[in-house]
């Protein structure tokens, strides 16, 4: 992956320096969420531009972007970016202007409305990933870029706040989280968190006629980002977070 889209001073992607910076920001997420997600947004926008060119003057649809950091970063780079978020509880106190509360299964957009459709860490939170992907493809113009990342279930972070104890079972992990923190976990398996697997997802995406895979890689891994995804079994643990760069096929 070239550095064409990297913002000034950003470390090379992939590289140990970049991975370490993201990991450190993640560790400070609760203390300084704005800094964490601002860094992640810059990194993700760099990736979009590396695969699809500058976003300036293009329409970017951010599906499930919650706090709005991704939308704001795309706007900072000159894009006409819009946030579509189904859960008002995930929105920031002052969401980006023009934010729409909408379900990712049924976006209030016409076919081919977006040059770039962006979805960061949402797929594991939807019960029907294929329908969700179909909607992302529908609203993307032919030849446009679709950015999808998700945390796969067998990733060390697959259980989210109750990871890595999800390896011992979801209910046991949730119970441990409550004992340790004194509060219920945010995520419940089968309600707002679903076990998405890399192998299954890749087979399903490859079988689609409306998109083609440009890249399937680990989003955060510091080296061999595409190689690790090619190894069945190992990829379910070692990838951590799968990034799919898709191109909308012509009609």
Short mmCIF file of C-alpha atoms in Angstrom, two decimals:
data_model
loop_
_atom_site.label_atom_id
_atom_site.label_comp_id
_atom_site.label_asym_id
_atom_site.label_seq_id
_atom_site.Cartn_x
_atom_site.Cartn_y
_atom_site.Cartn_z
CA UNK A 1 0.00 0.00 0.00
CA UNK A 2 1.50 3.29 -1.05
CA UNK A 3 1.71 6.49 0.92
CA UNK A 4 -0.31 8.53 -1.55
CA UNK A 5 -3.10 9.19 0.91
CA UNK A 6 -1.14 9.68 4.14
CA UNK A 7 -1.65 12.94 5.94
CA UNK A 8 1.41 15.01 6.73
CA UNK A 9 3.65 13.36 9.33
CA UNK A 10 1.58 10.17 9.49
CA UNK A 11 3.61 6.96 9.87
CA UNK A 12 3.78 4.53 6.98
CA UNK A 13 0.97 1.98 6.70
CA UNK A 14 1.73 -0.75 7.55
CA UNK A 15 4.54 -0.20 10.00
CA UNK A 16 5.30 -0.98 13.65
CA UNK A 17 5.34 2.76 14.43
CA UNK A 18 1.80 3.22 13.12
CA UNK A 19 0.48 0.12 14.90
CA UNK A 20 2.07 1.20 18.18
CA UNK A 21 0.58 4.70 17.91
CA UNK A 22 -2.90 3.28 17.32
CA UNK A 23 -2.51 0.78 20.16
CA UNK A 24 -1.41 3.48 22.59
CA UNK A 25 -4.37 5.64 21.60
CA UNK A 26 -6.69 2.68 22.09
CA UNK A 27 -5.35 2.12 25.62
CA UNK A 28 -6.26 5.72 26.43
CA UNK A 29 -9.68 5.55 24.79
CA UNK A 30 -11.68 5.92 28.02
CA UNK A 31 -9.54 8.77 29.33
CA UNK A 32 -9.31 10.65 26.02
CA UNK A 33 -11.79 9.30 23.47
CA UNK A 34 -11.55 12.36 21.21
CA UNK A 35 -7.80 11.92 20.72
CA UNK A 36 -8.22 8.19 20.14
CA UNK A 37 -10.93 8.48 17.52
CA UNK A 38 -9.43 11.54 15.86
CA UNK A 39 -6.24 9.53 15.27
CA UNK A 40 -8.22 6.53 14.02
CA UNK A 41 -10.21 8.80 11.69
CA UNK A 42 -7.05 10.30 10.19
CA UNK A 43 -5.60 6.83 9.71
CA UNK A 44 -8.78 5.51 8.06
CA UNK A 45 -9.05 8.54 5.76
CA UNK A 46 -5.41 7.98 4.76
CA UNK A 47 -6.32 4.41 3.84
CA UNK A 48 -9.32 5.50 1.79
CA UNK A 49 -7.18 7.99 -0.14
CA UNK A 50 -4.38 5.46 -0.62
CA UNK A 51 -6.78 3.09 -2.39
CA UNK A 52 -9.17 5.55 -3.99
CA UNK A 53 -7.39 8.87 -4.36
CA UNK A 54 -8.14 12.22 -2.68
CA UNK A 55 -11.64 12.60 -1.29
CA UNK A 56 -11.80 16.36 -1.91
CA UNK A 57 -14.94 17.23 -3.86
CA UNK A 58 -16.35 13.71 -3.56
CA UNK A 59 -19.40 12.43 -1.70
CA UNK A 60 -18.51 10.22 1.27
CA UNK A 61 -21.21 8.37 3.20
CA UNK A 62 -20.19 7.31 6.71
CA UNK A 63 -22.50 4.52 7.85
CA UNK A 64 -22.54 3.87 11.59
CA UNK A 65 -19.86 6.44 12.38
CA UNK A 66 -21.32 7.22 15.80
CA UNK A 67 -19.36 10.12 17.27
CA UNK A 68 -18.80 11.69 13.85
CA UNK A 69 -14.99 11.74 13.94
CA UNK A 70 -14.71 10.00 10.56
CA UNK A 71 -17.23 12.33 8.93
CA UNK A 72 -15.44 15.36 10.30
CA UNK A 73 -12.07 14.11 9.04
CA UNK A 74 -13.41 13.55 5.54
CA UNK A 75 -14.90 17.04 5.57
CA UNK A 76 -11.58 18.45 6.72
CA UNK A 77 -10.09 16.95 3.56
CA UNK A 78 -12.68 18.64 1.37
CA UNK A 79 -15.21 15.84 0.96
CA UNK A 80 -18.97 16.25 1.04
CA UNK A 81 -19.28 13.78 3.90
CA UNK A 82 -22.46 12.74 5.69
CA UNK A 83 -23.04 10.62 8.77
CA UNK A 84 -25.82 8.03 8.92
CA UNK A 85 -26.17 6.54 12.42
CA UNK A 86 -29.02 4.29 13.60
CA UNK A 87 -28.48 4.71 17.35
CA UNK A 88 -28.90 8.23 18.74
CA UNK A 89 -27.06 7.12 21.88
CA UNK A 90 -23.88 6.75 19.84
CA UNK A 91 -23.98 10.32 18.53
CA UNK A 92 -21.76 13.01 19.97
CA UNK A 93 -23.32 15.86 21.93
CA UNK A 94 -22.93 17.98 18.80
CA UNK A 95 -23.00 15.61 15.82
CA UNK A 96 -21.80 16.83 12.42
CA UNK A 97 -24.25 19.12 10.65
CA UNK A 98 -26.61 17.16 8.43
CA UNK A 99 -26.33 13.92 10.42
CA UNK A 100 -29.16 11.51 9.63
CA UNK A 101 -30.56 8.93 12.04
CA UNK A 102 -31.03 5.97 9.73
CA UNK A 103 -30.71 2.20 9.65
CA UNK A 104 -27.82 0.82 7.62
CA UNK A 105 -30.17 -1.77 6.16
CA UNK A 106 -32.27 0.96 4.52
CA UNK A 107 -30.37 4.15 3.86
CA UNK A 108 -32.44 7.14 2.67
CA UNK A 109 -30.25 7.58 -0.41
CA UNK A 110 -30.77 6.97 -4.09
CA UNK A 111 -28.76 4.34 -5.96
CA UNK A 112 -25.18 5.38 -6.63
CA UNK A 113 -25.33 8.49 -4.45
CA UNK A 114 -21.85 8.10 -2.93
CA UNK A 115 -18.36 8.08 -4.42
CA UNK A 116 -17.08 6.47 -1.21
CA UNK A 117 -19.13 4.44 1.24
CA UNK A 118 -17.40 4.02 4.57
CA UNK A 119 -18.16 1.69 7.47
CA UNK A 120 -15.73 1.30 10.35
CA UNK A 121 -16.27 -1.51 12.87
CA UNK A 122 -19.98 -1.86 12.23
CA UNK A 123 -20.37 -5.24 10.51
CA UNK A 124 -20.02 -7.22 13.75
CA UNK A 125 -22.94 -5.25 15.18
CA UNK A 126 -25.51 -6.15 12.51
CA UNK A 127 -27.50 -9.37 12.46
CA UNK A 128 -27.48 -9.66 8.65
CA UNK A 129 -24.08 -8.61 7.27
CA UNK A 130 -24.95 -9.53 3.69
CA UNK A 131 -27.99 -7.27 3.59
CA UNK A 132 -25.92 -4.51 5.14
CA UNK A 133 -23.22 -4.94 2.48
CA UNK A 134 -25.86 -4.95 -0.23
CA UNK A 135 -27.09 -1.57 0.96
CA UNK A 136 -23.55 -0.16 1.01
CA UNK A 137 -23.09 -1.36 -2.56
CA UNK A 138 -26.45 0.02 -3.68
CA UNK A 139 -25.69 3.58 -2.60
CA UNK A 140 -22.17 3.52 -4.08
CA UNK A 141 -21.71 4.76 -7.63
CA UNK A 142 -20.37 2.18 -10.14
CA UNK A 143 -16.59 2.27 -9.86
CA UNK A 144 -16.82 3.83 -6.41
CA UNK A 145 -14.99 2.63 -3.31
CA UNK A 146 -16.46 0.77 -0.34
CA UNK A 147 -14.46 0.68 2.88
CA UNK A 148 -15.58 -1.94 5.41
CA UNK A 149 -13.74 -3.01 8.53
CA UNK A 150 -14.87 -5.27 11.34
CA UNK A 151 -13.56 -7.10 14.38
CA UNK A 152 -13.92 -10.82 13.74
CA UNK A 153 -15.21 -13.01 16.54
CA UNK A 154 -12.05 -15.03 17.15
CA UNK A 155 -9.90 -11.91 17.27
CA UNK A 156 -8.40 -11.24 20.73
CA UNK A 157 -10.79 -8.26 20.77
CA UNK A 158 -13.76 -10.18 19.38
CA UNK A 159 -15.76 -9.89 22.58
CA UNK A 160 -15.18 -6.15 22.73
CA UNK A 161 -15.24 -4.90 26.33
CA UNK A 162 -15.40 -8.45 27.73
CA UNK A 163 -12.53 -9.76 25.58
CA UNK A 164 -10.47 -11.94 25.65
CA UNK A 165 -12.73 -13.91 27.97
CA UNK A 166 -15.17 -14.47 25.09
CA UNK A 167 -12.98 -17.46 24.21
CA UNK A 168 -14.50 -19.15 27.28
CA UNK A 169 -18.06 -18.29 26.24
CA UNK A 170 -20.03 -15.08 25.90
CA UNK A 171 -22.17 -15.44 29.01
CA UNK A 172 -19.23 -16.33 31.21
CA UNK A 173 -17.30 -13.35 29.81
CA UNK A 174 -20.20 -10.96 30.40
CA UNK A 175 -20.65 -12.21 33.96
CA UNK A 176 -16.96 -11.71 34.66
CA UNK A 177 -17.13 -8.18 33.26
CA UNK A 178 -20.01 -7.32 35.59
CA UNK A 179 -18.22 -8.75 38.62
CA UNK A 180 -15.06 -6.84 37.78
CA UNK A 181 -16.62 -3.47 36.92
CA UNK A 182 -19.89 -3.49 38.85
CA UNK A 183 -21.90 -2.60 35.74
CA UNK A 184 -23.48 -4.59 32.89
CA UNK A 185 -21.59 -4.97 29.65
CA UNK A 186 -22.62 -2.78 26.73
CA UNK A 187 -22.66 -5.66 24.28
CA UNK A 188 -24.78 -8.80 24.30
CA UNK A 189 -24.10 -11.62 21.87
CA UNK A 190 -27.01 -12.06 19.50
CA UNK A 191 -28.45 -8.61 20.25
CA UNK A 192 -25.88 -5.95 19.38
CA UNK A 193 -22.79 -8.09 18.79
CA UNK A 194 -22.58 -11.02 16.37
CA UNK A 195 -19.89 -13.64 15.65
CA UNK A 196 -18.59 -12.63 12.20
CA UNK A 197 -15.79 -14.76 10.73
CA UNK A 198 -13.20 -13.83 8.12
CA UNK A 199 -13.34 -16.98 6.00
CA UNK A 200 -17.12 -16.94 5.78
CA UNK A 201 -17.20 -13.22 4.99
CA UNK A 202 -14.58 -13.51 2.23
CA UNK A 203 -16.43 -16.39 0.58
CA UNK A 204 -19.69 -14.47 0.67
CA UNK A 205 -18.16 -11.28 -0.72
CA UNK A 206 -16.35 -13.13 -3.50
CA UNK A 207 -19.66 -14.68 -4.48
CA UNK A 208 -21.29 -11.30 -5.00
CA UNK A 209 -21.77 -9.82 -8.46
CA UNK A 210 -22.09 -6.19 -7.32
CA UNK A 211 -18.60 -5.72 -5.83
CA UNK A 212 -15.05 -6.94 -6.31
CA UNK A 213 -12.34 -7.11 -3.67
CA UNK A 214 -9.50 -4.63 -4.13
CA UNK A 215 -7.81 -5.64 -0.88
CA UNK A 216 -8.51 -7.87 2.09
CA UNK A 217 -6.01 -7.10 4.85
CA UNK A 218 -5.48 -6.66 8.54
CA UNK A 219 -6.39 -3.09 9.40
CA UNK A 220 -3.93 -2.59 12.26
CA UNK A 221 -1.25 -5.28 11.85
CA UNK A 222 2.28 -3.85 11.30
CA UNK A 223 3.45 -6.20 8.51
CA UNK A 224 2.26 -8.90 6.07
CA UNK A 225 -1.22 -7.42 6.31
CA UNK A 226 -2.61 -9.30 3.30
CA UNK A 227 -0.58 -12.48 3.82
CA UNK A 228 -2.07 -13.25 7.23
CA UNK A 229 -5.59 -13.03 5.77
CA UNK A 230 -4.74 -15.74 3.23
CA UNK A 231 -4.02 -18.39 5.87
CA UNK A 232 -7.20 -20.25 6.92
CA UNK A 233 -7.51 -20.75 10.65
CA UNK A 234 -4.64 -18.46 11.56
CA UNK A 235 -6.41 -15.44 10.08
CA UNK A 236 -9.34 -15.82 12.45
CA UNK A 237 -7.04 -15.10 15.39
CA UNK A 238 -4.13 -13.11 13.98
CA UNK A 239 -5.91 -10.58 11.76
CA UNK A 240 -7.51 -8.78 14.75
CA UNK A 241 -9.58 -6.54 12.49
CA UNK A 242 -10.31 -7.20 8.82
CA UNK A 243 -10.28 -4.35 6.33
CA UNK A 244 -12.10 -4.93 3.07
CA UNK A 245 -11.58 -2.45 0.26
CA UNK A 246 -14.26 -3.11 -2.34
CA UNK A 247 -14.97 -1.60 -5.74
CA UNK A 248 -18.57 -1.25 -6.89
CA UNK A 249 -18.99 -3.12 -10.15
CA UNK A 250 -20.53 -1.45 -13.20
CA UNK A 251 -24.23 -2.03 -13.69
#
